[in-house]
Short mmCIF file of C-alpha atoms in Angstrom, two decimals:
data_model
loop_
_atom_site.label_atom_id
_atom_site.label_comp_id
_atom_site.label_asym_id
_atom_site.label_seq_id
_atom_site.Cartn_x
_atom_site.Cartn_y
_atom_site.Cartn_z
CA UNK A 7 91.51 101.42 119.17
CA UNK A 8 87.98 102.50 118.94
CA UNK A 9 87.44 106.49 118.45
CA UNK A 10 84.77 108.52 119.82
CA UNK A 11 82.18 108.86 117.53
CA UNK A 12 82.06 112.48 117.84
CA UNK A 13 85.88 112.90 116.81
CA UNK A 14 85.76 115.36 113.29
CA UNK A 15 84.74 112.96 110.35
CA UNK A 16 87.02 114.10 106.61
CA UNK A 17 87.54 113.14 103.46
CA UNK A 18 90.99 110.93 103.41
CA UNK A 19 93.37 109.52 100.36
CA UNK A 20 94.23 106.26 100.54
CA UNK A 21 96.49 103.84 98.93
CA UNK A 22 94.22 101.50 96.91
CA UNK A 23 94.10 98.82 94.40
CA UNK A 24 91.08 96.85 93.42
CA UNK A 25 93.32 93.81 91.95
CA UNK A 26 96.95 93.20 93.54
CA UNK A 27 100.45 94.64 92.31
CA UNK A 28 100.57 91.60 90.13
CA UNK A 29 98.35 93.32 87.70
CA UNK A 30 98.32 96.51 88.74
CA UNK A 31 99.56 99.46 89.49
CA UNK A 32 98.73 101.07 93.73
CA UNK A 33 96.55 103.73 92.87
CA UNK A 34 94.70 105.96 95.35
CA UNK A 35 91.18 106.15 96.19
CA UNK A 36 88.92 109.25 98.54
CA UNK A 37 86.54 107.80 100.96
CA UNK A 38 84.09 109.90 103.09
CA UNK A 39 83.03 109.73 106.42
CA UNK A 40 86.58 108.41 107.77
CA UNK A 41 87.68 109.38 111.36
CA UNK A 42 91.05 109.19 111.92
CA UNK A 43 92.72 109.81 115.45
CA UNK A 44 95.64 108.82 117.16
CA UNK A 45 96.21 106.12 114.46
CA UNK A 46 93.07 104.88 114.33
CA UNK A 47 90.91 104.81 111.71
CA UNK A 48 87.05 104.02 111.38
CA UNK A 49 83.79 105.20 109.10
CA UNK A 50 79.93 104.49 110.61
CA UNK A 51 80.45 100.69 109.34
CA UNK A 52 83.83 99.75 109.63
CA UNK A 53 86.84 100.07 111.80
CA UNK A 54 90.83 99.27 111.47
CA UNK A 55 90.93 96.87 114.51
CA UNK A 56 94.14 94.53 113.34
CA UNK A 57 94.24 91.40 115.87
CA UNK A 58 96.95 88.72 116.17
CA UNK A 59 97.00 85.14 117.25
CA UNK A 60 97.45 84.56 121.07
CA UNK A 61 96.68 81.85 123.37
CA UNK A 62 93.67 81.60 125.77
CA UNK A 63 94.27 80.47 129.48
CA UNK A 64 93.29 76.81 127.83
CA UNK A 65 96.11 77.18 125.61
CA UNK A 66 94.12 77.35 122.63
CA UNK A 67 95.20 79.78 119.41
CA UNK A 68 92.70 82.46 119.64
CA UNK A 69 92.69 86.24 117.95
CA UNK A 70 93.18 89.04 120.19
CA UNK A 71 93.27 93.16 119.07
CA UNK A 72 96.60 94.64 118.84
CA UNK A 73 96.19 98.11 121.01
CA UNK A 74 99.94 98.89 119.91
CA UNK A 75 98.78 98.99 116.17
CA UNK A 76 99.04 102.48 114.64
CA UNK A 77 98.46 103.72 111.02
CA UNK A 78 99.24 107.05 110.92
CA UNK A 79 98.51 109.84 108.13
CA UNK A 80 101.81 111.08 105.97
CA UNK A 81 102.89 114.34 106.29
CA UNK A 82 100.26 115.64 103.84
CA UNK A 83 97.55 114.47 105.86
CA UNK A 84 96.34 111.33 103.97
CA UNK A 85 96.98 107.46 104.11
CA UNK A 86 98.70 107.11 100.55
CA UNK A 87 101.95 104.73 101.35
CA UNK A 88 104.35 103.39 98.72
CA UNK A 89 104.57 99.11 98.77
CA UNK A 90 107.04 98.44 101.56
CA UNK A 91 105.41 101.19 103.76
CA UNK A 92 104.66 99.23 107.50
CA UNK A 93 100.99 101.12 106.76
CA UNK A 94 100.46 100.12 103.23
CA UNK A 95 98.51 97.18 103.44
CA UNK A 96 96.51 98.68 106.45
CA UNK A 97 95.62 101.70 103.99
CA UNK A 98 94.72 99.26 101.57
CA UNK A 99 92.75 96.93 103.70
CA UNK A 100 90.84 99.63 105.38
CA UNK A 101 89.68 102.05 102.08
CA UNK A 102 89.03 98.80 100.57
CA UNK A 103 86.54 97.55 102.94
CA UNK A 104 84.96 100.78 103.74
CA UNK A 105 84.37 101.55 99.92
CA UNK A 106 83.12 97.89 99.47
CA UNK A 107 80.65 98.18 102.45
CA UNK A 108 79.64 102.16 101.41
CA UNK A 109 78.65 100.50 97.81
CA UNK A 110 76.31 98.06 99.11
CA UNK A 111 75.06 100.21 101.26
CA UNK A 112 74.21 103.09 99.01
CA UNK A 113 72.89 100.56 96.41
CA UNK A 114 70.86 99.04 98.89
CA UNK A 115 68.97 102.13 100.32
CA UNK A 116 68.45 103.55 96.92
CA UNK A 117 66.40 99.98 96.07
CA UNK A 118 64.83 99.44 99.51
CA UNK A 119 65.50 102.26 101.81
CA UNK A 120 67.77 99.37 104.02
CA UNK A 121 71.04 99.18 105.49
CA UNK A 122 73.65 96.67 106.45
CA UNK A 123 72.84 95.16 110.09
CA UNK A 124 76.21 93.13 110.78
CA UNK A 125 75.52 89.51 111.93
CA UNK A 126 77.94 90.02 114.87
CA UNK A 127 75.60 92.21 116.55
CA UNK A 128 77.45 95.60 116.67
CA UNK A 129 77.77 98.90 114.15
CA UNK A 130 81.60 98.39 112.48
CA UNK A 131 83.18 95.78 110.41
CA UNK A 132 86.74 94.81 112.01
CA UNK A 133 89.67 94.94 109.12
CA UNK A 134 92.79 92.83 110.64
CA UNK A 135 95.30 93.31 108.08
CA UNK A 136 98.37 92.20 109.98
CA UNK A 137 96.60 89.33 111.55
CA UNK A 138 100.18 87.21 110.79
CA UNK A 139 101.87 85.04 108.26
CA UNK A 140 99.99 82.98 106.41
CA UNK A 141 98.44 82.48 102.35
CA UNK A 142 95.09 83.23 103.35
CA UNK A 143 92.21 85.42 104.73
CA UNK A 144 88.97 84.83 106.30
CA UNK A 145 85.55 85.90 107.62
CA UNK A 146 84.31 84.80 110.81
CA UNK A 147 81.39 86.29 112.65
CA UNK A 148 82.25 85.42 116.34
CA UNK A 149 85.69 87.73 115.44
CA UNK A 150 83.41 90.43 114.36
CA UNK A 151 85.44 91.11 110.87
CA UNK A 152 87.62 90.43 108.19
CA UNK A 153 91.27 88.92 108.42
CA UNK A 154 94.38 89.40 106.11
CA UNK A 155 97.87 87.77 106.30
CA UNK A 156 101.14 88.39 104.96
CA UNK A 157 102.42 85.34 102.87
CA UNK A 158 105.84 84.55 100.75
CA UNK A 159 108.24 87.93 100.60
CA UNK A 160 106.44 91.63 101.27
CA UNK A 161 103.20 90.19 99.45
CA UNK A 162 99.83 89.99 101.84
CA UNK A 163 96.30 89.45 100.60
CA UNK A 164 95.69 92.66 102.35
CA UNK A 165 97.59 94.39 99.74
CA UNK A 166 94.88 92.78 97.26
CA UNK A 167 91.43 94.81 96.89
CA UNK A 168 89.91 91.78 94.96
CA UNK A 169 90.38 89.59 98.14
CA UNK A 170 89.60 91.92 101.05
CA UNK A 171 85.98 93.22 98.59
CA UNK A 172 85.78 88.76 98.19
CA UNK A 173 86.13 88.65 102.17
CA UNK A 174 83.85 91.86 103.02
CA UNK A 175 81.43 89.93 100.52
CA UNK A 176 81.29 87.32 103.15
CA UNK A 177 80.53 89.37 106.19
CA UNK A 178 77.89 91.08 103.80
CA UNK A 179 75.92 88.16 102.63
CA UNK A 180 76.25 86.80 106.10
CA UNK A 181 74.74 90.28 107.59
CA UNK A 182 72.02 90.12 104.93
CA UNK A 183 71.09 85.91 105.42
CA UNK A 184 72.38 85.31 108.43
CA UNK A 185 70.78 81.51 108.40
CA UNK A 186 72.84 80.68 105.41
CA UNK A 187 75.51 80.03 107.62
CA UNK A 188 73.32 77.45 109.83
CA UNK A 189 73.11 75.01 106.78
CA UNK A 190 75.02 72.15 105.72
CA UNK A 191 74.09 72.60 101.92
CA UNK A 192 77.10 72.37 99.73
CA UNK A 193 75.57 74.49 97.55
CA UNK A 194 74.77 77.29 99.76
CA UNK A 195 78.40 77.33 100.96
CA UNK A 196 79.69 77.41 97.50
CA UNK A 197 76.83 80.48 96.81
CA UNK A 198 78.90 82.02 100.08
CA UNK A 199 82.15 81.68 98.13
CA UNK A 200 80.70 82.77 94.97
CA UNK A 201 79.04 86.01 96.47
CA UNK A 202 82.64 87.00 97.98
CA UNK A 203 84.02 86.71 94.04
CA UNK A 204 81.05 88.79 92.41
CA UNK A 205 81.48 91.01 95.06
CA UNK A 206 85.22 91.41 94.04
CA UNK A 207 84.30 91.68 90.35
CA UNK A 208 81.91 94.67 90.65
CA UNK A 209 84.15 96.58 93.01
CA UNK A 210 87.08 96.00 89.76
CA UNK A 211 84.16 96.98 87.48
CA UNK A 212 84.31 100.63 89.38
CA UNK A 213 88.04 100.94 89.25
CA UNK A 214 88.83 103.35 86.58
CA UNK A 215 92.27 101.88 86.10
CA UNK A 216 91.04 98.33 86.44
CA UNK A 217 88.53 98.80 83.71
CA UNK A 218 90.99 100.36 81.46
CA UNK A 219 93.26 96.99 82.30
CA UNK A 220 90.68 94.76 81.23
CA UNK A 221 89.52 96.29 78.03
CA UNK A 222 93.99 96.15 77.04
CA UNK A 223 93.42 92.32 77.75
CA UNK A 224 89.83 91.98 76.35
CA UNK A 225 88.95 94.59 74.06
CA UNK A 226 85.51 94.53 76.08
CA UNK A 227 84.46 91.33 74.85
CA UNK A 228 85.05 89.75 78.44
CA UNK A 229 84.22 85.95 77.37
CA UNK A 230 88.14 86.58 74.58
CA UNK A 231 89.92 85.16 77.00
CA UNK A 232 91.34 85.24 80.60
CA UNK A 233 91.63 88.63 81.81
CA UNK A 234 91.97 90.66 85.48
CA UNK A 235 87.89 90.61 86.30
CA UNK A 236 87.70 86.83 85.58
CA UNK A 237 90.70 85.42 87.65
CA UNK A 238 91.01 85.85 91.41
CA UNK A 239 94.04 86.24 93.42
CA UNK A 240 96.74 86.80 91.33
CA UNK A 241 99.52 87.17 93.86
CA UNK A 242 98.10 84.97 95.60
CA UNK A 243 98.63 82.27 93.37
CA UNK A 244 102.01 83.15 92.38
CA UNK A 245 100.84 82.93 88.87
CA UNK A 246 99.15 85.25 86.04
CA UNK A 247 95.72 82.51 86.23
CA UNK A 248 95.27 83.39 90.04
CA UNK A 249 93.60 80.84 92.22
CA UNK A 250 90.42 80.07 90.35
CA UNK A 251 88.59 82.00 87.38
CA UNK A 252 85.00 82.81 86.58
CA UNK A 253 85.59 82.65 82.99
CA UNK A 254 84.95 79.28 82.61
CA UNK A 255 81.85 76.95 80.92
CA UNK A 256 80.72 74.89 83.65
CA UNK A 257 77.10 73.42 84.21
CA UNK A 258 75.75 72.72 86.90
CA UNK A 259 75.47 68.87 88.60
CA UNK A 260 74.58 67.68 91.96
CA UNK A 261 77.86 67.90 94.01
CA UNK A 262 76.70 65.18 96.15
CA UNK A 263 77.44 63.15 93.02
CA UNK A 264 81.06 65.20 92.85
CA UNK A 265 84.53 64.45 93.66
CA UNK A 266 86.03 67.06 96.42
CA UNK A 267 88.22 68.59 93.35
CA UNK A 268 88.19 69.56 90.59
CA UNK A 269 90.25 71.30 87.53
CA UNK A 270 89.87 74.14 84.57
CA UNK A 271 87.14 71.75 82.87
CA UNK A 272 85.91 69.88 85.99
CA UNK A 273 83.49 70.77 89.00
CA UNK A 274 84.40 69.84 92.13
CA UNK A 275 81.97 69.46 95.77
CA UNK A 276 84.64 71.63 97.69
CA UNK A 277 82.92 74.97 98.45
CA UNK A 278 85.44 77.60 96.42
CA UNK A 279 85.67 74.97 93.48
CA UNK A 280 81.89 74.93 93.09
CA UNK A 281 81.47 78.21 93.82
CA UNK A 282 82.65 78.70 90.20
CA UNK A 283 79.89 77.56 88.81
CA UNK A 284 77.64 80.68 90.43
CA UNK A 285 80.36 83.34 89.90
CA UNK A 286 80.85 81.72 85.95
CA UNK A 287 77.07 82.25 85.62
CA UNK A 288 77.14 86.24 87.16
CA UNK A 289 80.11 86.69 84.64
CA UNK A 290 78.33 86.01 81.77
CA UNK A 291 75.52 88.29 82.69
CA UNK A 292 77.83 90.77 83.10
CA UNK A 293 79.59 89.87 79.59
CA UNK A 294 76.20 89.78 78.08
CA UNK A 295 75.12 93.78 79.74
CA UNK A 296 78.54 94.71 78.64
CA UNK A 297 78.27 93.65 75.08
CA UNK A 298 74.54 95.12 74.68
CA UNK A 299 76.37 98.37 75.97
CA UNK A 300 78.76 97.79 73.15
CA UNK A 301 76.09 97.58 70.46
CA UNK A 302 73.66 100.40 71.47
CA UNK A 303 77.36 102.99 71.29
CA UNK A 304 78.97 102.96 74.31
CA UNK A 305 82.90 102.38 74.52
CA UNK A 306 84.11 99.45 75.87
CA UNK A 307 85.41 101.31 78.96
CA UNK A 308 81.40 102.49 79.18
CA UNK A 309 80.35 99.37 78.91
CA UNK A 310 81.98 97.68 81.48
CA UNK A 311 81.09 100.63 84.09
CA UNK A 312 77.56 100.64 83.05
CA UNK A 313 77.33 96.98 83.36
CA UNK A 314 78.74 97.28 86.84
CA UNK A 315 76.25 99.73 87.98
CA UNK A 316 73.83 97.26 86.50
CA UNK A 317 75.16 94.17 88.17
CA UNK A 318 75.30 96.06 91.35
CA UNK A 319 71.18 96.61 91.18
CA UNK A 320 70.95 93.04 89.88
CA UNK A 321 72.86 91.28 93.25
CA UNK A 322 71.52 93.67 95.77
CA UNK A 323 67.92 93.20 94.77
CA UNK A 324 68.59 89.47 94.26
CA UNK A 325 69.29 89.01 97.62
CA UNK A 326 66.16 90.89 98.62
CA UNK A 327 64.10 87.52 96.98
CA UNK A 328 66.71 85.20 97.88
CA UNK A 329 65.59 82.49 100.42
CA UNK A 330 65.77 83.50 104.41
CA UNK A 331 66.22 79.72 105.74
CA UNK A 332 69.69 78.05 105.94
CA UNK A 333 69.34 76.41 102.57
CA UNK A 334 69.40 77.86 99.10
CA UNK A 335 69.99 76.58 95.76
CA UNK A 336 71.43 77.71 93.04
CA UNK A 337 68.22 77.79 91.20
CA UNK A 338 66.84 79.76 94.25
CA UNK A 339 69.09 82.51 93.29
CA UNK A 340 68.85 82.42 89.85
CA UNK A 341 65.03 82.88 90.56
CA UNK A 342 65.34 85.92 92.97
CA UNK A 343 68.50 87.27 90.27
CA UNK A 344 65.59 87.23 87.45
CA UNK A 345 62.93 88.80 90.11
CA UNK A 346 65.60 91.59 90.52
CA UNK A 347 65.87 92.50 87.74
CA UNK A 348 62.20 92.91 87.40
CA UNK A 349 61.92 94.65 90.49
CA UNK A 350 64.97 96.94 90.20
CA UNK A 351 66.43 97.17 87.10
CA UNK A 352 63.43 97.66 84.56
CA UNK A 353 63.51 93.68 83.54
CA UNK A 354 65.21 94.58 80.24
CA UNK A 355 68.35 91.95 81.60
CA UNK A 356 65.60 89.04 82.47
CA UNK A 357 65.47 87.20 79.34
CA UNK A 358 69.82 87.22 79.11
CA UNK A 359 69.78 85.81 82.74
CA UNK A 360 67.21 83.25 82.11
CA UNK A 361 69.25 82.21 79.12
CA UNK A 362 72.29 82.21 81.11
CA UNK A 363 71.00 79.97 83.87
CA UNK A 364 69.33 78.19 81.22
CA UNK A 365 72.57 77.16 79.20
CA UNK A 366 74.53 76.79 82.86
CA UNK A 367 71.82 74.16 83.79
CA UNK A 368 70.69 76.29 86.81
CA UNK A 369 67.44 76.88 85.69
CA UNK A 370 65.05 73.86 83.69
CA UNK A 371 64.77 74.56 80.10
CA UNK A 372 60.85 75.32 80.58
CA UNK A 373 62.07 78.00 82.93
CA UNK A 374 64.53 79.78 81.00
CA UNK A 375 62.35 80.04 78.26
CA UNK A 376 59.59 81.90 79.61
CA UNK A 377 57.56 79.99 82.37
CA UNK A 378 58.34 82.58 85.16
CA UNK A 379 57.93 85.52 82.79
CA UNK A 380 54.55 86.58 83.66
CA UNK A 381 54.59 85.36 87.87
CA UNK A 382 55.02 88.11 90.09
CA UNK A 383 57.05 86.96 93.26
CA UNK A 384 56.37 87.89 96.49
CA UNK A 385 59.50 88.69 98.94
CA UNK A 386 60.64 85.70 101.21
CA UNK A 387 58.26 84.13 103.57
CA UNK A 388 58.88 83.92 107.68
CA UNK A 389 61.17 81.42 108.58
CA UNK A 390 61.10 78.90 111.99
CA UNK A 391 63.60 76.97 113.57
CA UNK A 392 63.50 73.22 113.06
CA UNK A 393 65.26 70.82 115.23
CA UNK A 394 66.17 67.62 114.33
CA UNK A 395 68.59 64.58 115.97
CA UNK A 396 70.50 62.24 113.66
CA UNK A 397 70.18 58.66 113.80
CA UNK A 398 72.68 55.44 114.24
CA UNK A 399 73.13 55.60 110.58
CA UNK A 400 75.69 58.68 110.77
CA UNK A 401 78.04 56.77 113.00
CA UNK A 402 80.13 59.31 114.98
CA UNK A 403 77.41 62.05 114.30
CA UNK A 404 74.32 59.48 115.84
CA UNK A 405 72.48 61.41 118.30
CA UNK A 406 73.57 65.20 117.56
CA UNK A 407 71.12 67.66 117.20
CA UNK A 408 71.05 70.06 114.58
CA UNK A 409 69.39 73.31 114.24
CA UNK A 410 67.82 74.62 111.10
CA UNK A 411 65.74 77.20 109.62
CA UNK A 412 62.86 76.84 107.16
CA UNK A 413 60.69 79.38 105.22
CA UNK A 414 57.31 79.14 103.43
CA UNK A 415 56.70 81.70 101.08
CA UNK A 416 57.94 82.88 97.82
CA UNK A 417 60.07 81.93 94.88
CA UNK A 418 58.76 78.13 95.31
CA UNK A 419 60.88 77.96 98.83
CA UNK A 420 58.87 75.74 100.92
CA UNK A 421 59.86 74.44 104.39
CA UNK A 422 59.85 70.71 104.98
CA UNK A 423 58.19 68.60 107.23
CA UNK A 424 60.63 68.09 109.78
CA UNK A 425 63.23 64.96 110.38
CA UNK A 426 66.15 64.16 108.55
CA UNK A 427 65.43 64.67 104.95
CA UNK A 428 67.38 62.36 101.95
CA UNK A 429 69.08 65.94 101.07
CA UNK A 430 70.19 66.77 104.42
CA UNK A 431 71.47 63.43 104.86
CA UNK A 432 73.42 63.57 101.76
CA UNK A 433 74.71 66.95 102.65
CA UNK A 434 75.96 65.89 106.31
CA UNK A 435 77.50 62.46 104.25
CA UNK A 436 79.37 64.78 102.00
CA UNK A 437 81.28 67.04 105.13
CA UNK A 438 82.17 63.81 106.55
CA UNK A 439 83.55 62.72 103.32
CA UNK A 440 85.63 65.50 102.69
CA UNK A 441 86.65 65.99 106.52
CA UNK A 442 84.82 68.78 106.79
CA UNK A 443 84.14 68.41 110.50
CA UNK A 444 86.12 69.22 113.67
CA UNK A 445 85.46 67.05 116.56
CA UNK A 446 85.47 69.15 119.64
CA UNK A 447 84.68 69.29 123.22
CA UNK A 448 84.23 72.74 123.11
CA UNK A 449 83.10 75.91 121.47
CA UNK A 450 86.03 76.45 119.10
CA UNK A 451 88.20 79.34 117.93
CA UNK A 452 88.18 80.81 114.37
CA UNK A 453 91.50 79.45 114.69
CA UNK A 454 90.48 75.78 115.51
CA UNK A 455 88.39 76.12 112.72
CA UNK A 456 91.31 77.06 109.81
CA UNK A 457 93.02 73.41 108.76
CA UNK A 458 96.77 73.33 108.29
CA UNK A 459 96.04 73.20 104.68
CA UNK A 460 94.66 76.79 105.01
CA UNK A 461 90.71 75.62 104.40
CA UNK A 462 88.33 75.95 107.19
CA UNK A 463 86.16 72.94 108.52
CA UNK A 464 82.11 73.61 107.63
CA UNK A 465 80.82 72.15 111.10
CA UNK A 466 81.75 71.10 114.28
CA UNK A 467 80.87 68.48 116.63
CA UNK A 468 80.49 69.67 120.26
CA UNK A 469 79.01 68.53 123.45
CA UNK A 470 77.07 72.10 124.87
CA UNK A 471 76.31 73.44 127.93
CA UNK A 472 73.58 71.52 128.91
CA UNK A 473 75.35 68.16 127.85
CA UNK A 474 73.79 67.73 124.61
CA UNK A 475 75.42 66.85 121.61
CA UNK A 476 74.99 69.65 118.96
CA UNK A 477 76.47 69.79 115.29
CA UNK A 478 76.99 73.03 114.27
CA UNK A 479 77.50 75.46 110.87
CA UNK A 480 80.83 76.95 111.39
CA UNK A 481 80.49 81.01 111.09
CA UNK A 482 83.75 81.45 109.40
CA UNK A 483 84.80 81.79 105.32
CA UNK A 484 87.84 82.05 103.82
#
């Protein structure tokens, strides 16, 4: 379905809503920039390119694009299409990826005069929202895009803005640190999931209506109580609590040391249950900018906007320190979040973040109370590939190579020596705990890769073209 570039580029209405019809009322929302021709629709970064499941001559369940899928404007010209519609979700789906991507974007070339280069290797985002019938959605780079289902009766997560902006998050941070997605670090998978959910939050944060929403449930004061901002997936979760919340008091522990899952008051190792930890921690920065809004006059609707725009500085410039290699930390990022706000947002916010990462047990207590305050950080260092094999010790695993990347440079992130380090090694033990890795003998589908349980395997075992046996990051995220 891909239009010529040169085909007349307009300003288009579309059916939107940055939560789900749980919460919320469909709204509408204007993007720029869209082209829209013979019921296909596309903007310089993304593109409506719905794909469903087929089978590959092997018999395998692979994705291929629907040519026969059409959305095509109402009679006034737009994409605005009441619940029920066959176009709403696509309308949806599509203004709610391009205004995600277009936000990022803007806020990143204001900050550093960059722009989103997609890991997949081409200009547009795919946005599949008819992919087929299932509770869940997913990123995966060798698909080139994002991927929505329908689930129980006339409800599909691409009728939720929260969860399309949470899996455009994904294909973001993946564009922007490619190599996190070469690790096997819990914790950087968990930053993945987490970076989807901020994501979501900010994009609520500039939703007129959604704002309005949360200060009915809230006041302003977002740490009163569960509200729409906190809790993700409504719908989804058949429930008012959706499927897991960022208002929560976690602090952070090894999740080596973990078990998979965990509950309202308990961490788990699994990467969307630990993820809440990161998100928890962004929320209370938020709640903390949206209170000193509060205090220096603004209404709470004010506040909440303001501290959106702030947060949207805040995790754009973050990710400018954040490591390059295919391991971060937590306390990497909370490092690079305090260095943004430095570098970008006049360093008023450092002192609540460093107390926030403080209390969450991200950063040491020497360095959220000061010990950073007068270093200047450089931006990340080069990175290199390291190659290492695993040993008899990891049983099925014994003799696979992995790939790597390190970086020396900045923020403390120093690359290691080479070999199988105790972390790594605890990392790999933990996927094979919690079954995290598809045996293969062959490069697998994004398919192959979801679990009938709807979670996707981390790694895969494979045996590659040159008869070597390679474990490998899966590029895929729901």
């Amino acid at each position: 379905m891909n239009i010529q570039k040169n085909a007349s580029s307009t300003q288009r209405v579309f059916t939107h809503n940055a939560q789900d019809r749980l919460v919320m009322a469909d709204g509408n929302i204007t993007l720029d920039g869209v082209r829209a021709v013979n019921g296909g629709l596309e903007t310089d970064t993304v593109i409506l390119e719905n794909k469903v499941e087929s089978r590959d001559r092997r018999g395998r369940e692979v994705l291929v694009v629907d040519k026969n899928f059409k959305v095509d404007p109402n009679a006034d010209g737009q994409f605005e299409f009441p619940h029920g519609h066959q176009s709403h979700t696509a309308a949806i789906s599509f203004s709610t990826a391009a205004a995600t991507v277009n936000k990022y974007n803007q806020t990143m070339q204001e900050l550093t005069g960059k722009s989103i280069q997609w890991a997949f290797g081409r200009e547009q985002l795919g946005v599949s929202p008819e992919t087929g019938r299932d509770p869940n959605a997913f990123y995966s780079r060798g698909d080139k895009g994002i991927h929505l289902f329908d689930f129980g009766k006339d409800s599909s997560t691409g009728d939720s803005g929260e969860i399309v902006s949470h899996e455009v998050g994904h294909a973001i941070l993946d564009a922007v640190r490619p190599n996190y997605f070469t690790g096997f670090s819990a914790e950087t998978g968990a930053f993945h999931e987490a970076f989807g959910d901020v994501v979501a939050q900010l994009m609520t944060l500039g939703d007129g209506a959604a704002v309005k929403k949360i200060v009915e449930q809230t006041g302003g004061d977002l740490s009163s109580g569960h509200n729409i901002l906190a809790d993700m997936g409504e719908e989804l979760s058949g429930g008012p609590r959706g499927i897991r919340s960022s208002l929560n008091e976690f602090v952070y522990q090894d999740p080596k040391k973990l078990p998979e899952r965990g509950d309202d008051t308990h961490l788990g190792s699994e990467v969307h249950d630990f993820a809440r930890l990161w998100s928890g921690a962004f929320y209370d920065v938020l709640d903390g900018i949206s209170d000193a809004n509060r205090a220096a006059g603004m209404s709470p609707e004010q506040a909440l906007t303001s501290a959106g725009e702030e947060g949207w500085k805040l995790l754009v410039g973050q990710m400018e320190f954040a490591p390059k290699g295919s391991n971060a930390s937590y306390r990497d990022q909370a490092l690079a979040l305090v260095q943004s706000d430095r570098s970008f947002n006049t360093g008023d916010r450092s002192e609540l973040i460093s107390n926030v990462m403080g209390k969450r047990g991200i950063l040491l207590a020497e360095e959220s109370s000061g010990l950073f305050k007068s270093t200047s950080f450089a931006s990340p260092g080069p990175v290199r590939k390291q190659e290492v094999i695993l040993g008899e010790q990891f049983g099925a695993l014994a003799g696979a190579k992995i790939e790597t990347y390190v970086e020396r440079g900045s923020l403390g992130f120093n690359a290691n020596s080479g070999g199988v380090t105790e972390e790594m090694a605890g990392d790999i033990q933990l996927l094979v705990s919690q079954n995290a890795i598809l045996f293969t003998d062959s490069q697998p589908s994004s398919r192959d890769l979801i679990k009938a349980d709807g979670t996707a395997y981390s790694a895969y075992l494979m045996t590659d073209a040159s008869g070597e046996k390679v474990l490998k990051r899966a590029t895929i995220a729901v």
